[in-house]
XYZ file of C-alpha atoms in Angstrom:
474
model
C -10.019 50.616 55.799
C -7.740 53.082 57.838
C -8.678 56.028 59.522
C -6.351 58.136 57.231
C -7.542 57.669 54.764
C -10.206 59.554 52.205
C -12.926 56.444 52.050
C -13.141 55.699 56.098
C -14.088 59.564 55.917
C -16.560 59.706 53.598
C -17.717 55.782 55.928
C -17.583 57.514 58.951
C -19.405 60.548 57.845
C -22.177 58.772 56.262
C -22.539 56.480 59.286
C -22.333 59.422 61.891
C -25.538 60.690 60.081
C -27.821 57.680 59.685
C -26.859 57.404 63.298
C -28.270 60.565 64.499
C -31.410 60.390 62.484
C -32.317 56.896 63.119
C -34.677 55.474 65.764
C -33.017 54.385 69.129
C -34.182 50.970 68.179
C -31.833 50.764 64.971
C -28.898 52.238 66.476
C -26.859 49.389 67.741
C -27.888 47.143 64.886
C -26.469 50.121 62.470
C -23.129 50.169 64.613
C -22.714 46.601 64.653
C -23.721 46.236 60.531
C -21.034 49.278 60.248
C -18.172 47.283 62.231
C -18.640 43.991 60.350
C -18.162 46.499 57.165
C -15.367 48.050 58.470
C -13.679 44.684 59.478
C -14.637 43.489 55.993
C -12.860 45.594 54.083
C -8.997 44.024 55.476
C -10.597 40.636 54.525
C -14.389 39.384 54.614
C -13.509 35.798 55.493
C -12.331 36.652 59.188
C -15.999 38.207 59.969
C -16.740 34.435 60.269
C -13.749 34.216 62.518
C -14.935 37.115 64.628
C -18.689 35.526 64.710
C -17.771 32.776 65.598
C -15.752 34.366 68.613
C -18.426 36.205 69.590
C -21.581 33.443 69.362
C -18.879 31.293 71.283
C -18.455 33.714 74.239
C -21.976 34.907 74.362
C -23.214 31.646 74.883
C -20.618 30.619 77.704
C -20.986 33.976 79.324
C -24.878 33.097 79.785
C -24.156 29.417 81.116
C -21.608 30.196 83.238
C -24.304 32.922 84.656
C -27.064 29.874 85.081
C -24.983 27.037 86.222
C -25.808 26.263 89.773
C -22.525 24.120 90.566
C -18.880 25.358 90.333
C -17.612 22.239 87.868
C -20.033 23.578 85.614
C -18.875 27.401 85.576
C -15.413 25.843 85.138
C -15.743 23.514 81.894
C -17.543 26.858 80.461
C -14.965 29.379 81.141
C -12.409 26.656 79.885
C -14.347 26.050 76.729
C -14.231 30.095 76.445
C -10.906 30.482 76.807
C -9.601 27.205 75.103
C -11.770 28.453 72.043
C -9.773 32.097 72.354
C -6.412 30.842 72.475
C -6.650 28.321 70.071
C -7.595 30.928 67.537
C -5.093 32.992 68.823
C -2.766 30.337 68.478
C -3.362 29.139 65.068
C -3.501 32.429 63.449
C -0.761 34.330 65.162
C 1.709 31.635 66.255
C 1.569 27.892 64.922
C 4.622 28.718 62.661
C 6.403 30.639 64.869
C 6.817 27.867 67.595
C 7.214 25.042 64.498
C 9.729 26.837 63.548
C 11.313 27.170 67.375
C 10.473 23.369 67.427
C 12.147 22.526 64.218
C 15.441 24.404 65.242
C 15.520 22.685 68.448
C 15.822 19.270 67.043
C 17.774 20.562 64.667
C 20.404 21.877 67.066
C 19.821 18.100 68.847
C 20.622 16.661 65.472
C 17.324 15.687 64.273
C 15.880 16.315 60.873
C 12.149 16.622 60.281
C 9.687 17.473 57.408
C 7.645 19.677 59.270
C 5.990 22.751 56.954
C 5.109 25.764 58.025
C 1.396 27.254 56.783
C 0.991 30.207 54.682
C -1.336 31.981 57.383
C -2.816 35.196 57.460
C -2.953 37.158 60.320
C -6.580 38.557 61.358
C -6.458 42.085 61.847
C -7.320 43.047 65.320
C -7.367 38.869 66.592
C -5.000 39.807 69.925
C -7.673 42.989 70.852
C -10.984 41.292 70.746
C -9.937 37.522 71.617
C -8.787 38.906 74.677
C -11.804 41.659 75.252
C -14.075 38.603 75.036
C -11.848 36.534 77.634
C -12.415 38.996 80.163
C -16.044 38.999 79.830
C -16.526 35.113 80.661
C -13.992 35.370 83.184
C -15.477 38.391 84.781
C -19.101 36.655 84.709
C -17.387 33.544 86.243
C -15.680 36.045 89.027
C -18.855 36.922 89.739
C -18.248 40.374 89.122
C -20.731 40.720 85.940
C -23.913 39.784 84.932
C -24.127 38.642 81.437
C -26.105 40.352 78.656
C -29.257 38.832 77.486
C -29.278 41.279 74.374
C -27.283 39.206 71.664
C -26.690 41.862 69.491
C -25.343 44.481 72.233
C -22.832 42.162 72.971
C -22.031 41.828 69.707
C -21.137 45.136 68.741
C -19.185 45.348 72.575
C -16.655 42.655 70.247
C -16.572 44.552 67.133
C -17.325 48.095 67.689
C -15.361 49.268 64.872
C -13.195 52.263 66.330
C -11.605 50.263 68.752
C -11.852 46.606 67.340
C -8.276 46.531 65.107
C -6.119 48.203 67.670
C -7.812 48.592 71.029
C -8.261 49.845 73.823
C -9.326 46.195 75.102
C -12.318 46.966 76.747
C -14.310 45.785 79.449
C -17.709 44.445 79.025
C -18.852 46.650 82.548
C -17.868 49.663 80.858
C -18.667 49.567 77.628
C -22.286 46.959 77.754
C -24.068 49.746 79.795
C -23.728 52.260 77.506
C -24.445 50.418 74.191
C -27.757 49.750 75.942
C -29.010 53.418 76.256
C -27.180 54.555 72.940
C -27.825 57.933 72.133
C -26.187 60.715 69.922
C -23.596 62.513 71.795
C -24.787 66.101 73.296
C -22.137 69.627 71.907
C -20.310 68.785 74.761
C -19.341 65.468 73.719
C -19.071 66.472 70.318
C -16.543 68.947 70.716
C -14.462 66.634 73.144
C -14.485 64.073 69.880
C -13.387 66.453 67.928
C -10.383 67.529 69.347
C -9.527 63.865 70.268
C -9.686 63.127 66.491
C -8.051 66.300 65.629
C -4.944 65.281 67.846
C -5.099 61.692 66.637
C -4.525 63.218 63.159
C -1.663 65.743 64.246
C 0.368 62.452 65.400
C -0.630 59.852 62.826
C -0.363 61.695 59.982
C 1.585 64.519 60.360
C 4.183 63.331 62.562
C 4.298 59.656 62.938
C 4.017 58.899 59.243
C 6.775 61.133 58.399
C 8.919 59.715 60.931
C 8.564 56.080 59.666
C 10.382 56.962 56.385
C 13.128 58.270 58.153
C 13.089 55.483 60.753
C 12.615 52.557 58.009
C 16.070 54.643 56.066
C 17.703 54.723 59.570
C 17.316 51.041 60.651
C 17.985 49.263 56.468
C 21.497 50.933 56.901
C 22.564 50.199 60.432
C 25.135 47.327 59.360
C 27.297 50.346 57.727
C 26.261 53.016 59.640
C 28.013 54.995 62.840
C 26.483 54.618 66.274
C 25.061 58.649 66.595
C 23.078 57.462 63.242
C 21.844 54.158 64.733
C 20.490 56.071 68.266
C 19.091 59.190 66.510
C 17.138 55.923 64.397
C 15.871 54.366 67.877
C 15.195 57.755 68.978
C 12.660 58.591 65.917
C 11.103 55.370 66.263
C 10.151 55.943 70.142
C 8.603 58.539 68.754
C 6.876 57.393 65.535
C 5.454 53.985 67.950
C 3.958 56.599 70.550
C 2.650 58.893 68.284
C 1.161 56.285 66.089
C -0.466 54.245 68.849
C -1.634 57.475 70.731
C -2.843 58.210 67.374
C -5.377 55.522 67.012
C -6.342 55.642 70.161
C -7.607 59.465 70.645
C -9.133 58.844 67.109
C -10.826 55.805 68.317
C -11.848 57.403 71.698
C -13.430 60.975 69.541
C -15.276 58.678 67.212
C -17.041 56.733 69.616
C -17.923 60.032 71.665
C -19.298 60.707 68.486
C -21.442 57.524 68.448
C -22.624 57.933 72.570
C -19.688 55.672 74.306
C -17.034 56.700 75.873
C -13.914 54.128 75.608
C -11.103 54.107 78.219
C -8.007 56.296 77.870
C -5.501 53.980 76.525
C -2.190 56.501 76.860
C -1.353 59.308 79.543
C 1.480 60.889 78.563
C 3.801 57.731 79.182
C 7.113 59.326 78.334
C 6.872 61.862 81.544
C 7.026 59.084 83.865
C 9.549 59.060 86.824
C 9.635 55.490 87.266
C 8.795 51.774 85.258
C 5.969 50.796 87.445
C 4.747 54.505 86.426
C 5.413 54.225 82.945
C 3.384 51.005 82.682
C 0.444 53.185 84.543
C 0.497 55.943 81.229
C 1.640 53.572 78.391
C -1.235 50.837 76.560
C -3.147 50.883 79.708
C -6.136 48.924 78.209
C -3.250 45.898 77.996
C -1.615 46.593 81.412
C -4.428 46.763 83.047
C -6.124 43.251 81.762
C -2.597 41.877 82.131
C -2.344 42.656 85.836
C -6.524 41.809 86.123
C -6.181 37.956 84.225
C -2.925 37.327 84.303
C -0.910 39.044 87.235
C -2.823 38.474 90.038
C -4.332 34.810 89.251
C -0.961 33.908 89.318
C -0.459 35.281 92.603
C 0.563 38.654 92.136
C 1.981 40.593 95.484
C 0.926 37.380 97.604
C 3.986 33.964 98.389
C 6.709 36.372 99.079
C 9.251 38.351 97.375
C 10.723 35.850 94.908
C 7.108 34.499 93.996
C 5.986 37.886 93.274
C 9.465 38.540 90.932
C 8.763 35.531 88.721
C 4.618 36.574 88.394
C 5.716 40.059 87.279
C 8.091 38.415 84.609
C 5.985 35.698 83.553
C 3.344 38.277 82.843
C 5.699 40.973 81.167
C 7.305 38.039 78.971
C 3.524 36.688 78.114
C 2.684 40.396 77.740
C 5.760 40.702 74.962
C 4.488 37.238 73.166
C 0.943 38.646 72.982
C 2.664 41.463 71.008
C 3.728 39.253 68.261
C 5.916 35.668 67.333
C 8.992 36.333 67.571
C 11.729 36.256 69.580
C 12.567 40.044 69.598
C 9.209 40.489 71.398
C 9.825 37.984 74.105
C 13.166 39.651 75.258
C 11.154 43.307 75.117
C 9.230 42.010 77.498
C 11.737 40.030 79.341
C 13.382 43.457 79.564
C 10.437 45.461 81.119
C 9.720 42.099 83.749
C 13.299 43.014 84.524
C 12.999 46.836 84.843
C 9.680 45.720 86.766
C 11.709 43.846 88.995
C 14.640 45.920 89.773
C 12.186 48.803 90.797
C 10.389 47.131 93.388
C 13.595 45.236 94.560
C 15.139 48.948 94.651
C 11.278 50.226 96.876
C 12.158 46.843 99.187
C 15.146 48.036 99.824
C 14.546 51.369 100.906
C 11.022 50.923 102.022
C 9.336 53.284 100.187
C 5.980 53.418 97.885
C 6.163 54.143 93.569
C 5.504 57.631 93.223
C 2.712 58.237 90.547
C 1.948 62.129 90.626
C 4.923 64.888 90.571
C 4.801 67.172 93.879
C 7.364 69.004 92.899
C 9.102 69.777 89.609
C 13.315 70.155 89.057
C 16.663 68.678 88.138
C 16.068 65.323 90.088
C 12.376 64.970 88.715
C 13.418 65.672 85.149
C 16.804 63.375 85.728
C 14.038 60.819 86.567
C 12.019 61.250 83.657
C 14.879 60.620 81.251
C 16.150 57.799 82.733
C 13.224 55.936 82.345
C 12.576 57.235 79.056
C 16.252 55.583 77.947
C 15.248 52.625 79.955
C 12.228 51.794 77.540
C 13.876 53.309 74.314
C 16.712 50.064 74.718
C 13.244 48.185 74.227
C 11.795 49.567 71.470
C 15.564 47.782 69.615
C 13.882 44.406 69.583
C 10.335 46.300 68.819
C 11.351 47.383 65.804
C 14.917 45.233 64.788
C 13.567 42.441 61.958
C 15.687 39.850 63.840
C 17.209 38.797 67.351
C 20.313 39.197 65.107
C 19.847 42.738 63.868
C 19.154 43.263 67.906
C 22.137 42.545 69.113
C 24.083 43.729 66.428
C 22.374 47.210 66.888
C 22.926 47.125 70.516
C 26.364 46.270 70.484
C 27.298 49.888 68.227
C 25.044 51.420 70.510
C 27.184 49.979 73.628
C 30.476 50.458 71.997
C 30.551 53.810 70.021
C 31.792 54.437 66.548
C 31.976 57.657 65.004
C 31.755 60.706 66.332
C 28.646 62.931 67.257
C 26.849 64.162 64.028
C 25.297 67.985 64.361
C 22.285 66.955 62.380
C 21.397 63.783 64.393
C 20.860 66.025 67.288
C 18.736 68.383 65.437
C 16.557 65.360 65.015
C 16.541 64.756 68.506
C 16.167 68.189 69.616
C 13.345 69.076 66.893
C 11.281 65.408 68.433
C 11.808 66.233 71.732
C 10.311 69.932 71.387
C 7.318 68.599 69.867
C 6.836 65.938 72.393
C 6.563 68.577 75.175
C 4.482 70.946 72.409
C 1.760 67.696 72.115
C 2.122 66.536 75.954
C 3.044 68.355 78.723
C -0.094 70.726 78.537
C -2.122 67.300 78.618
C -0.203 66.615 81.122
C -0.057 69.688 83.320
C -4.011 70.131 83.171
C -4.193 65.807 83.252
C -7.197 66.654 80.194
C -6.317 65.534 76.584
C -8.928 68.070 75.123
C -6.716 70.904 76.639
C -6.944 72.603 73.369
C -10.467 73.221 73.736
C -9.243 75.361 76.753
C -7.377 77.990 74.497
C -8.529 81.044 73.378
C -10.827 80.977 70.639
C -8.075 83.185 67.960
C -6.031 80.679 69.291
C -7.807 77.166 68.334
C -8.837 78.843 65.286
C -5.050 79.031 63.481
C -4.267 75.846 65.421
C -7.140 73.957 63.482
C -7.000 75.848 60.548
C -3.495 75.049 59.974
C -3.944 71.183 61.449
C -6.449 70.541 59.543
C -4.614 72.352 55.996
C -1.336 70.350 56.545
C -3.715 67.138 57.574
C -5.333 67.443 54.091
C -1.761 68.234 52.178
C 0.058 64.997 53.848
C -3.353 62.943 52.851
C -3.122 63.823 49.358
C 0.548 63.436 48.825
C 0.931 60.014 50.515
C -2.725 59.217 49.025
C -0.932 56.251 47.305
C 1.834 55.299 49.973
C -0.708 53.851 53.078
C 0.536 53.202 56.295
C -1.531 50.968 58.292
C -1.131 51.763 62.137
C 2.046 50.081 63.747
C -0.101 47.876 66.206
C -2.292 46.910 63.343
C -0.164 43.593 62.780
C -0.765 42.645 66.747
């Protein structure tokens, strides 16, 4: 079931009422029934799969909590995370490194008769295998206590708005406020609303409009001059950011809706003046848990310069495997542990700190800003290319230009760019991503008025033609 569609409406409306009007009692069991629903609708088999996650990680998070001797905690939290992975692994990449495997020996001379599996991917497995790693690990940290309340932490795994696509969440953030559920006061309401107003402006009006041009743009690269390939890698920076941004302000005004507030997952990424920045304002539910389980148990700043260089690869390169199987994700991430790298190499050097907030604004700020913004859009090539092939053969018309420069292309470019700054920079100026609740009133009203018209219009057109969020198939 996808939020753009007419049924999760009529589901979410429905649900948002028997919320309000039920007893406090039956409110998380009525979330939690609604989220296995939800989840059921991609494929009812992998509820089991998610149960079983859950039951798993519930149980380990409450011995790990009562053990009294470390060796104990340990074979717990390895049981937790062994389960995880190996879920993880099965589903998302058993073929994927058969198939490295096979082409190894292969390229060694070897034959073998190894078959790959016709396996379907879970929607959502990457988002809450991880969300319920970090509980266990937090409780073994010491740094949580565990639930007793089965069912809360239940619906913490599969709370439906954020379940298929994020924000990974942390169990001290979110466990608290499942406990004292409650509907959400005008306040709260309105701030929903225009966080699943915006969501809509990007998915649907923007980001789903894009992809058709983006999907024509990168099937005829092969005969296609280089201004046509960039303005292609161009409209897809902007169809992944809108999308994903999409979901998540959805995600985040629905569960205001339903009394919890989730973690901002995007701040305006694209108006960053350097990589360690951008990685502070872009998927910061992943960043975050990558630097928290991943980063720093490896060592993070401490064992010197070239220690720290290889943590902050291995974790970007991890970080681009978690995005999918393929080899076209683990060079996007090889590529940010390498942009990574180079910036704090480059504040060594100099001895200076990352700069996160903008004192003042001009040519060298905004130079800045689009140099990091082409930094990241030579990522987004293996992102989107099909193939490490189609990468390089991309990159290399990219690198050495054919064709001249096409007066239409840079319409495209110009028109995305305006309505990048029209959607962010007031969010970003007033750092509040309800900013449109701040306008005047005649204002909002022809703003939602006409939102919500063209909303409707691009619903009912492409009523037939679905498109699933982009970081649905992580």
């Amino acid at each position: 079931m996808l939020f753009n569609t007419p049924k999760f409406l009529v589901f979410l409306g429905l649900l948002v009422l028997l919320f309000v009007l039920s007893p406090k009692r039956f409110k998380a069991p009525l979330l939690l029934l609604a989220s296995y629903v939800f989840y059921g609708f991609w494929d009812w088999r992998f509820t089991f799969l998610l149960a079983w996650s859950t039951i798993i990680d519930f149980y380990c998070g409450r011995k790990i909590y009562e053990a009294s001797d470390l060796f104990s905690k340990k074979r717990l939290l390895i049981l937790s995370i062994v389960n995880n992975l190996l879920i993880l692994g099965f589903f998302k990449y058993y073929n994927f490194f058969l198939d490295s495997f096979v082409a190894l020996l292969s390229a060694s001379g070897l034959t073998t008769n190894f078959q790959t599996l016709n396996i379907i991917l879970p929607v959502g497995i990457s988002f809450y295998t991880f969300q319920t790693m970090s509980y266990t690990i937090d409780i073994y940290r010491g740094e949580l206590k565990p639930t007793n309340r089965f069912m809360d932490f239940a619906l913490f795994v599969a709370f439906f708005p954020q379940l298929v696509a994020g924000p990974i969440e942390r169990a001290a953030n979110m466990l608290p406020q499942i406990e004292q559920l409650k509907p959400a006061n005008w306040e709260e309401i309105k701030k929903g609303a225009a966080l699943v107003f915006m969501g809509f402006i990007k998915k649907v009006l923007i980001s789903d409009n894009i992809a058709k041009l983006v999907d024509q743009y990168f099937q005829n690269y092969a005969s296609s001059d280089s201004i046509y390939i960039f303005t292609g890698l161009i409209l897809f920076s902007f169809q992944i950011y809108m999308d994903f941004s999409g979901y998540s302000d959805i995600a985040r005004g629905i569960s205001k809706w339903l009394g919890i507030d989730l973690m901002k997952n995007f701040n305006q990424p694209y108006f960053s003046t350097n990589i360690t920045e951008f990685w502070r304002r872009w998927h910061i539910s992943l960043s975050t848990w990558l630097k928290d389980y991943l980063y720093i148990p490896l060592g993070g700043n401490r064992g010197g310069r070239y220690k720290t260089y290889f943590n902050l690869m291995a974790t970007m390169v991890l970080g681009g495997l978690w995005h999918g199987a393929s080899w076209n994700f683990i060079l996007w991430g090889f590529l940010h542990g390498l942009y990574l790298m180079l910036h704090k190499m480059y504040l060594e050097l100099f001895k200076l700190k990352a700069a996160f907030e903008i004192k003042k604004w001009g040519f060298v700020t905004l130079l800045k800003m689009v140099t990091v913004y082409l930094l990241v859009l030579i990522t987004w090539l293996p992102f989107r290319s099909s193939s490490i092939n189609e990468t390089f053969s991309i990159f290399k018309k990219i690198v050495f230009w054919q064709g001249d420069i096409n007066t239409n292309q840079l319409l495209y470019i110009g028109l995305m760019a305006f309505v990048l700054v029209l959607l962010d920079l007031p969010a970003y100026l007033t750092k509040k991503h309800t900013f449109i609740l701040n306008l005047p009133k005649w204002m909002l009203a022809s703003i939602v008025v006409a939102g919500l018209m063209s909303i409707a219009f691009f619903m009912y057109i492409n009523i037939n033609e679905e498109r699933p969020f982009i970081y649905f198939q992580f």
